[in-house]
Short mmCIF file of C-alpha atoms and ligand atoms in Angstrom, two decimals:
data_model
loop_
_atom_site.label_atom_id
_atom_site.label_comp_id
_atom_site.label_asym_id
_atom_site.label_seq_id
_atom_site.Cartn_x
_atom_site.Cartn_y
_atom_site.Cartn_z
CA UNK F 1324 34.31 -27.07 7.08
CA UNK F 1325 35.11 -25.20 3.87
CA UNK F 1326 33.25 -21.93 3.36
CA UNK F 1327 30.13 -22.18 1.18
CA UNK F 1328 31.13 -19.21 -0.95
CA UNK F 1329 33.98 -16.76 -1.40
CA UNK F 1330 33.74 -13.30 0.09
CA UNK F 1331 35.25 -11.22 -2.77
CA UNK F 1332 36.36 -8.54 -0.31
CA UNK F 1333 38.82 -10.96 1.27
CA UNK F 1334 41.30 -10.46 -1.54
CA UNK F 1335 41.68 -6.80 -0.57
CA UNK F 1336 42.71 -7.66 3.02
CA UNK F 1337 39.32 -6.27 3.97
CA UNK F 1338 39.43 -4.16 7.14
CA UNK F 1339 35.93 -2.66 7.03
CA UNK F 1340 32.65 -3.79 8.53
CA UNK F 1341 30.28 -5.98 6.60
CA UNK F 1342 26.93 -4.48 5.58
CA UNK F 1343 23.63 -6.35 5.89
CA UNK F 1344 20.04 -5.54 5.07
CA UNK F 1345 18.45 -5.64 8.53
CA UNK F 1346 14.96 -4.59 7.48
CA UNK F 1347 12.83 -4.36 4.34
CA UNK F 1348 9.47 -2.74 3.70
CA UNK F 1349 7.21 -1.86 0.79
CA UNK F 1350 4.16 0.22 0.03
CA UNK F 1351 1.90 0.20 -3.01
CA UNK F 1352 -1.09 2.51 -3.54
CA UNK F 1353 -4.57 1.14 -3.05
CA UNK F 1354 -5.92 1.84 -6.53
CA UNK F 1355 -5.59 -1.08 -8.97
CA UNK F 1356 -5.53 -0.46 -12.73
CA UNK F 1357 -6.33 -3.68 -14.60
CA UNK F 1358 -5.76 -4.58 -18.23
CA UNK F 1359 -9.53 -4.32 -18.68
CA UNK F 1360 -9.34 -0.70 -17.44
CA UNK F 1361 -6.60 0.00 -20.01
CA UNK F 1362 -8.78 -1.43 -22.80
CA UNK F 1363 -11.03 1.57 -22.16
CA UNK F 1364 -8.14 4.06 -22.46
CA UNK F 1365 -6.18 2.86 -25.51
CA UNK F 1366 -6.48 0.35 -28.36
CA UNK F 1367 -5.17 -2.70 -26.50
CA UNK F 1368 -6.36 -5.99 -25.02
CA UNK F 1369 -5.81 -8.08 -21.93
CA UNK F 1370 -4.62 -10.86 -24.24
CA UNK F 1371 -1.94 -8.64 -25.89
CA UNK F 1372 -0.65 -7.26 -22.60
CA UNK F 1373 -0.62 -10.65 -20.89
CA UNK F 1374 1.19 -12.54 -23.63
CA UNK F 1375 3.75 -9.78 -24.35
CA UNK F 1376 4.47 -8.71 -20.76
CA UNK F 1377 2.84 -11.00 -18.18
CA UNK F 1378 1.32 -7.92 -16.54
CA UNK F 1379 -2.29 -8.22 -15.33
CA UNK F 1380 -2.60 -5.13 -13.14
CA UNK F 1381 -0.60 -2.28 -11.65
CA UNK F 1382 -1.11 0.25 -8.83
CA UNK F 1383 -1.85 3.95 -9.31
CA UNK F 1384 -1.01 6.58 -6.72
CA UNK F 1385 -3.76 9.03 -5.78
CA UNK F 1386 -3.60 12.56 -7.17
CA UNK F 1387 -2.39 13.91 -3.83
CA UNK F 1388 -0.06 10.97 -3.12
CA UNK F 1389 3.54 11.71 -4.07
CA UNK F 1390 6.72 9.68 -4.47
CA UNK F 1391 7.92 10.88 -1.04
CA UNK F 1392 4.67 9.69 0.61
CA UNK F 1393 5.10 6.17 -0.76
CA UNK F 1394 8.82 6.22 0.05
CA UNK F 1395 8.17 7.29 3.66
CA UNK F 1396 5.62 4.51 4.19
CA UNK F 1397 7.96 1.84 2.80
CA UNK F 1398 10.81 3.26 4.91
CA UNK F 1399 8.77 3.13 8.12
CA UNK F 1400 7.94 -0.53 7.48
CA UNK F 1401 11.62 -1.36 6.85
CA UNK F 1402 12.62 0.52 10.01
CA UNK F 1403 10.05 -1.43 12.04
CA UNK F 1404 11.46 -4.73 10.81
CA UNK F 1405 15.02 -3.60 11.59
CA UNK F 1406 13.98 -2.28 15.03
CA UNK F 1407 15.34 1.14 14.14
CA UNK F 1408 13.91 4.52 15.22
CA UNK F 1409 14.11 7.70 13.13
CA UNK F 1410 16.83 9.29 15.25
CA UNK F 1411 19.18 6.42 14.37
CA UNK F 1412 19.09 7.05 10.61
CA UNK F 1413 22.36 8.61 9.39
CA UNK F 1414 21.65 8.79 5.67
CA UNK F 1415 18.65 8.50 3.35
CA UNK F 1416 19.16 7.64 -0.32
CA UNK F 1417 16.09 7.75 -2.56
CA UNK F 1418 16.44 6.17 -5.99
CA UNK F 1419 13.81 7.62 -8.32
CA UNK F 1420 13.14 9.05 -11.77
CA UNK F 1421 9.88 10.59 -10.56
CA UNK F 1422 10.95 12.90 -7.73
CA UNK F 1423 8.26 15.05 -6.08
CA UNK F 1424 9.87 17.98 -7.95
CA UNK F 1425 13.24 18.57 -9.71
CA UNK F 1426 14.60 19.94 -6.45
CA UNK F 1427 14.92 19.71 -3.52
CA UNK F 1428 15.63 15.99 -3.34
CA UNK F 1429 12.73 13.68 -2.59
CA UNK F 1430 15.00 12.20 0.10
CA UNK F 1431 14.68 15.52 1.97
CA UNK F 1432 10.88 15.26 1.95
CA UNK F 1433 11.21 11.69 3.22
CA UNK F 1434 13.60 12.83 5.95
CA UNK F 1435 11.00 15.31 7.14
CA UNK F 1436 8.09 12.84 6.86
CA UNK F 1437 9.76 10.12 8.93
CA UNK F 1438 11.35 12.61 11.35
CA UNK F 1439 14.94 11.47 10.73
CA UNK F 1440 16.37 14.81 11.86
CA UNK F 1441 20.01 13.71 12.00
CA UNK F 1442 20.03 12.13 8.54
CA UNK F 1443 21.77 13.43 5.44
CA UNK F 1444 19.56 12.96 2.38
CA UNK F 1445 20.02 12.81 -1.37
CA UNK F 1446 18.42 11.35 -4.50
CA UNK F 1447 20.03 8.95 -6.93
CA UNK F 1448 19.00 8.63 -10.56
CA UNK F 1449 19.81 5.33 -12.23
CA UNK F 1450 16.26 4.58 -13.43
CA UNK F 1451 15.21 0.95 -12.86
CA UNK F 1452 18.74 0.10 -11.65
CA UNK F 1453 18.54 2.67 -8.86
CA UNK F 1454 17.94 0.32 -5.93
CA UNK F 1455 21.09 -1.73 -6.55
CA UNK F 1456 23.08 1.45 -7.17
CA UNK F 1457 21.69 2.67 -3.83
CA UNK F 1458 22.64 -0.52 -1.97
CA UNK F 1459 26.17 -0.39 -3.34
CA UNK F 1460 26.58 3.29 -2.40
CA UNK F 1461 24.95 2.88 1.03
CA UNK F 1462 27.15 -0.10 1.79
CA UNK F 1463 30.30 2.03 1.38
CA UNK F 1464 29.29 4.18 4.38
CA UNK F 1465 28.66 1.14 6.59
CA UNK F 1466 31.86 -0.65 5.56
CA UNK F 1467 33.95 2.47 6.13
CA UNK F 1468 32.32 3.02 9.56
CA UNK F 1469 31.24 6.50 8.45
CA UNK F 1470 27.61 5.72 9.27
CA UNK F 1471 25.84 2.99 11.27
CA UNK F 1472 22.37 3.09 9.71
CA UNK F 1473 21.54 3.91 6.10
CA UNK F 1474 18.09 3.88 4.52
CA UNK F 1475 17.95 2.99 0.81
CA UNK F 1476 14.60 3.53 -0.88
CA UNK F 1477 13.37 2.93 -4.42
CA UNK F 1478 10.16 4.89 -5.06
CA UNK F 1479 8.25 5.90 -8.17
CA UNK F 1480 5.08 7.61 -9.28
CA UNK F 1481 5.50 6.58 -12.92
CA UNK F 1482 1.84 7.32 -13.63
CA UNK F 1483 2.90 11.01 -13.56
CA UNK F 1484 5.26 10.63 -16.56
CA UNK F 1485 3.29 7.98 -18.47
CA UNK F 1486 1.72 9.01 -21.78
CA UNK F 1487 -1.79 7.66 -21.35
CA UNK F 1488 -2.34 8.00 -25.09
CA UNK F 1489 0.65 5.78 -26.01
CA UNK F 1490 -0.32 2.11 -25.96
CA UNK F 1491 3.33 1.10 -26.50
CA UNK F 1492 4.28 2.28 -23.02
CA UNK F 1493 1.22 2.99 -20.85
CA UNK F 1494 0.45 -0.68 -20.26
CA UNK F 1495 3.87 -1.37 -18.75
CA UNK F 1496 4.30 0.83 -15.69
CA UNK F 1497 3.00 1.22 -12.14
CA UNK F 1498 3.55 3.13 -8.88
CA UNK F 1499 5.03 1.99 -5.56
CA UNK F 1500 7.97 2.04 -3.15
CA UNK F 1501 10.34 -0.36 -1.41
CA UNK F 1502 12.98 0.27 1.25
CA UNK F 1503 15.90 -1.39 3.00
CA UNK F 1504 17.77 -0.56 6.21
CA UNK F 1505 21.52 -1.14 5.93
CA UNK F 1506 23.54 -1.87 9.07
CA UNK F 1507 26.41 -4.04 10.21
CA UNK F 1508 25.19 -7.39 11.51
CA UNK F 1509 27.78 -9.44 13.34
CA UNK F 1510 28.66 -12.86 11.95
CA UNK F 1511 27.04 -12.17 8.59
CA UNK F 1512 28.67 -11.34 5.27
CA UNK F 1513 25.63 -9.38 4.09
CA UNK F 1514 26.17 -7.66 0.75
CA UNK F 1515 28.95 -9.80 -0.70
CA UNK F 1516 29.51 -7.97 -3.95
CA UNK F 1517 27.73 -5.83 -6.52
CA UNK F 1518 28.35 -4.66 -10.05
CA UNK F 1519 26.97 -1.47 -11.54
CA UNK F 1520 27.22 -0.59 -15.22
CA UNK F 1521 26.08 2.03 -17.72
CA UNK F 1522 26.05 2.78 -21.46
CA UNK F 1523 25.13 6.39 -22.18
CA UNK F 1524 25.49 5.66 -25.90
CA UNK F 1525 22.07 4.02 -25.70
CA UNK F 1526 20.33 6.79 -23.75
CA UNK F 1527 17.79 7.26 -26.54
CA UNK F 1528 16.24 3.81 -26.04
CA UNK F 1529 14.35 4.93 -22.94
CA UNK F 1530 14.11 8.56 -21.87
CA UNK F 1531 11.96 11.57 -21.13
CA UNK F 1532 12.94 14.47 -23.42
CA UNK F 1533 11.31 17.41 -21.64
CA UNK F 1534 11.72 19.19 -18.33
CA UNK F 1535 15.51 19.30 -18.02
CA UNK F 1536 18.07 21.92 -19.09
CA UNK F 1537 18.09 20.61 -22.66
CA UNK F 1538 14.39 21.14 -23.14
CA UNK F 1539 12.84 23.22 -20.35
CA UNK F 1540 9.07 23.26 -20.01
CA UNK F 1541 7.33 25.42 -22.60
CA UNK F 1542 4.04 25.42 -24.42
CA UNK F 1543 5.76 23.56 -27.27
CA UNK F 1544 7.22 20.91 -24.95
CA UNK F 1545 3.79 20.28 -23.43
CA UNK F 1546 2.04 20.23 -26.82
CA UNK F 1547 4.73 17.86 -28.13
CA UNK F 1548 4.14 15.47 -25.17
CA UNK F 1549 7.83 15.75 -24.26
CA UNK F 1550 7.17 15.41 -20.53
CA UNK F 1551 6.28 11.73 -20.89
CA UNK F 1552 8.64 8.77 -21.13
CA UNK F 1553 9.51 7.29 -24.52
CA UNK F 1554 10.83 3.85 -25.29
CA UNK F 1555 12.07 1.65 -28.14
CA UNK F 1556 10.62 -1.59 -26.82
CA UNK F 1557 12.37 -4.23 -28.90
CA UNK F 1558 15.89 -2.78 -28.54
CA UNK F 1559 15.38 -2.21 -24.83
CA UNK F 1560 14.26 -5.83 -24.46
CA UNK F 1561 17.39 -7.23 -26.14
CA UNK F 1562 19.76 -5.03 -24.16
CA UNK F 1563 17.99 -5.88 -20.90
CA UNK F 1564 18.40 -9.63 -21.29
CA UNK F 1565 22.05 -9.35 -22.31
CA UNK F 1566 23.08 -6.86 -19.60
CA UNK F 1567 21.20 -8.61 -16.78
CA UNK F 1568 22.74 -11.97 -17.66
CA UNK F 1569 26.31 -10.72 -17.80
CA UNK F 1570 25.95 -8.68 -14.60
CA UNK F 1571 24.52 -11.71 -12.77
CA UNK F 1572 27.25 -13.98 -14.07
CA UNK F 1573 29.93 -11.52 -12.99
CA UNK F 1574 28.75 -11.39 -9.35
CA UNK F 1575 28.30 -15.18 -9.16
CA UNK F 1576 31.82 -15.62 -10.55
CA UNK F 1577 33.27 -13.22 -7.99
CA UNK F 1578 31.67 -15.20 -5.15
CA UNK F 1579 32.70 -18.53 -6.72
CA UNK F 1580 29.18 -19.91 -6.57
CA UNK F 1581 27.03 -21.32 -9.33
CA UNK F 1582 23.36 -20.58 -9.76
CA UNK F 1583 22.28 -23.74 -7.92
CA UNK F 1584 23.60 -22.20 -4.69
CA UNK F 1585 21.29 -19.21 -4.98
CA UNK F 1586 18.07 -19.61 -3.00
CA UNK F 1587 16.20 -16.82 -4.73
CA UNK F 1588 16.84 -14.69 -7.81
CA UNK F 1589 15.09 -11.31 -7.63
CA UNK F 1590 15.16 -9.71 -11.07
CA UNK F 1591 13.90 -6.29 -12.06
CA UNK F 1592 10.19 -6.75 -12.74
CA UNK F 1593 9.83 -5.13 -16.17
CA UNK F 1594 8.39 -7.91 -18.27
CA UNK F 1595 7.71 -11.59 -17.68
CA UNK F 1596 9.44 -12.53 -20.93
CA UNK F 1597 12.63 -10.70 -19.92
CA UNK F 1598 12.58 -12.44 -16.53
CA UNK F 1599 12.06 -15.87 -18.14
CA UNK F 1600 14.85 -15.29 -20.67
CA UNK F 1601 17.28 -14.19 -17.94
CA UNK F 1602 16.34 -17.12 -15.69
CA UNK F 1603 16.77 -19.59 -18.52
CA UNK F 1604 20.17 -18.22 -19.57
CA UNK F 1605 21.41 -18.29 -15.99
CA UNK F 1606 20.21 -21.88 -15.59
CA UNK F 1607 17.86 -20.98 -12.73
CA UNK F 1608 14.78 -23.10 -12.03
CA UNK F 1609 11.33 -21.45 -12.06
CA UNK F 1610 11.21 -22.01 -8.27
CA UNK F 1611 14.31 -19.85 -7.83
CA UNK F 1612 12.90 -16.88 -9.76
CA UNK F 1613 10.79 -14.39 -7.79
CA UNK F 1614 8.06 -12.84 -9.92
CA UNK F 1615 5.40 -10.26 -9.07
CA UNK F 1616 5.34 -8.25 -12.33
CA UNK F 1617 1.83 -9.62 -12.96
CA UNK F 1618 0.52 -7.59 -10.00
CA UNK F 1619 2.53 -4.36 -10.17
CA UNK F 1620 3.94 -3.92 -13.69
CA UNK F 1621 7.28 -2.13 -13.92
CA UNK F 1622 7.77 0.17 -10.92
CA UNK F 1623 11.32 1.13 -11.97
CA UNK F 1624 13.57 1.84 -8.94
CA UNK F 1625 10.92 0.40 -6.59
CA UNK F 1626 10.62 -2.90 -8.44
CA UNK F 1627 13.37 -5.03 -6.89
CA UNK F 1628 12.81 -3.44 -3.47
CA UNK F 1629 9.12 -4.39 -3.47
CA UNK F 1630 9.95 -7.88 -4.72
CA UNK F 1631 12.61 -8.35 -2.05
CA UNK F 1632 10.13 -7.34 0.65
CA UNK F 1633 7.54 -9.80 -0.67
CA UNK F 1634 10.10 -12.61 -0.97
CA UNK F 1635 11.15 -12.08 2.67
CA UNK F 1636 7.55 -11.78 3.92
CA UNK F 1637 6.57 -14.99 2.13
CA UNK F 1638 9.35 -16.94 3.84
CA UNK F 1639 11.09 -17.69 0.53
CA UNK F 1640 14.29 -16.20 1.93
CA UNK F 1641 15.72 -17.32 5.28
CA UNK F 1642 18.68 -16.00 7.25
CA UNK F 1643 21.91 -17.39 5.76
CA UNK F 1644 20.47 -17.93 2.26
CA UNK F 1645 22.32 -16.52 -0.73
CA UNK F 1646 20.19 -14.30 -2.95
CA UNK F 1647 20.87 -12.66 -6.30
CA UNK F 1648 19.42 -9.28 -7.28
CA UNK F 1649 19.70 -8.22 -10.93
CA UNK F 1650 18.44 -5.04 -12.58
CA UNK F 1651 18.36 -3.08 -15.82
CA UNK F 1652 17.09 0.35 -16.78
CA UNK F 1653 17.27 3.58 -18.72
CA UNK F 1654 20.70 5.10 -19.14
CA UNK F 1655 21.27 2.44 -20.06
CA UNK F 1656 22.16 1.18 -16.61
CA UNK F 1657 22.35 -2.27 -15.03
CA UNK F 1658 23.52 -4.00 -11.89
CA UNK F 1659 23.60 -7.20 -9.87
CA UNK F 1660 24.36 -8.12 -6.27
CA UNK F 1661 24.87 -11.29 -4.24
CA UNK F 1662 23.71 -11.06 -0.64
CA UNK F 1663 24.01 -13.48 2.26
CA UNK F 1664 20.63 -12.84 3.90
C1 COA A 182 7.06 -3.25 -25.24
C2 COA A 182 7.02 -4.71 -25.62
C3 COA A 182 6.10 -5.46 -24.68
C4 COA A 182 6.48 -4.85 -27.03
O1 COA A 182 6.49 -6.19 -27.42
P1 COA A 182 7.03 -6.57 -28.86
O2 COA A 182 6.87 -8.03 -29.00
O3 COA A 182 8.42 -6.04 -28.99
O4 COA A 182 6.00 -5.83 -29.76
P2 COA A 182 6.28 -4.89 -31.03
O5 COA A 182 7.03 -3.67 -30.60
O6 COA A 182 6.85 -5.75 -32.07
O7 COA A 182 4.84 -4.47 -31.40
C5 COA A 182 4.01 -5.36 -32.08
C6 COA A 182 2.74 -4.65 -32.45
O8 COA A 182 1.93 -4.47 -31.27
C7 COA A 182 1.47 -3.14 -31.21
N1 COA A 182 1.30 -2.74 -29.85
C8 COA A 182 2.16 -2.08 -29.05
N2 COA A 182 1.62 -1.90 -27.85
C9 COA A 182 0.41 -2.47 -27.86
C10 COA A 182 -0.61 -2.61 -26.91
N3 COA A 182 -0.50 -2.14 -25.65
N4 COA A 182 -1.72 -3.29 -27.26
C11 COA A 182 -1.88 -3.78 -28.51
N5 COA A 182 -0.94 -3.66 -29.45
C12 COA A 182 0.19 -3.02 -29.14
C13 COA A 182 2.51 -2.34 -31.93
O9 COA A 182 1.98 -1.14 -32.40
C14 COA A 182 2.92 -3.27 -33.05
O10 COA A 182 1.97 -3.15 -34.07
P3 COA A 182 2.43 -3.10 -35.61
O11 COA A 182 3.12 -4.42 -35.83
O12 COA A 182 1.14 -2.96 -36.31
O13 COA A 182 3.34 -1.93 -35.71
C15 COA A 182 8.43 -5.33 -25.57
O14 COA A 182 9.22 -4.84 -26.62
C16 COA A 182 9.13 -5.08 -24.27
O15 COA A 182 8.72 -5.57 -23.25
N6 COA A 182 10.24 -4.34 -24.29
C17 COA A 182 10.97 -4.03 -23.10
C18 COA A 182 10.26 -2.97 -22.36
C19 COA A 182 10.79 -2.77 -20.98
O16 COA A 182 10.76 -3.66 -20.20
N7 COA A 182 11.26 -1.56 -20.70
C20 COA A 182 11.72 -1.19 -19.42
C21 COA A 182 13.08 -1.68 -19.20
S1 COA A 182 13.60 -1.18 -17.64
#
């Protein structure tokens, strides 16, 4: 029987171990913020938000609930599914643009919260593309046999950097976390291939000006609302569709499969119109596209991780299925991955 896809690593006389996702988990805060709630905050309407973005509601973390709290809860759920205890974790990677604080890394707080005493821990900043960047980095340690068990988490408290006076952005984002346990699983190809890309020339499309070394916190930076995210919506939209499509096509090409062979496409959940445009250009059917942006809005690095968890929990993805993850974010950054589940 001929193989149902090509493992791109084969061309390198691959000697390493394959890397699979052996557990997934997600956590979203209890509090729901609906479009009707937003109508009371800014000059907007449920109709505008729904038609432009597909978003109906999003989750808001409590005042005393931090990115590391959500990350730890998602991680514990992923560990349970993988049958892994804390002492087995070798490395924790947290992808986030809303760390608990600039330093130390949120991954260190997570390490402490889940009791993974042996684990190394660091944060990764690739905005909404962070989870795929994290999978690709984590996979290197499994393939090289450096580590046996790696935890990759995407977690965000975007409500903390959202300008609640800016109707252009405040309707788009939400809080939450998703996690994956990476391990070798015998007789599975796991993560077949991934692409990661960036274009720093377009950094000004989506950014937060204040709080870093360029513009440290000051009275002026606070008065100027520089500690909130800023976005050029239309330009970001165009770049997102283009970058997500080419990244997805690149990974499909490498695996020598066409879109019909993909059981489930899990795109970054930023905007329903972006997802529909990407799906259409890739030739995917609506049934193949996983969508939950209506319930959570854009949760940045957590987005694809939460969606993956929901797709698995709903039975949409079965062992042996091929799935396609595709992301886009500030940086600009983008990425795509094909996984044999
Ligand atoms: C933000 C976005 C929904 C705006 O949709 P759009 O069709 O581009 O809308 P426009 O920017 O043309 O704005 C149209 C009008 O709606 C207004 N508007 C913006 N936000 C609004 C809101 N929440 N409610 C009501 N009106 C709003 C604008 O002020 C503008 O009014 P004007 O024509 O009087 O100036 C869309 O550009 C988008 O989704 N971009 C990508 C964002 C994204 O996903 N970023 C994250 C990537 S990881």
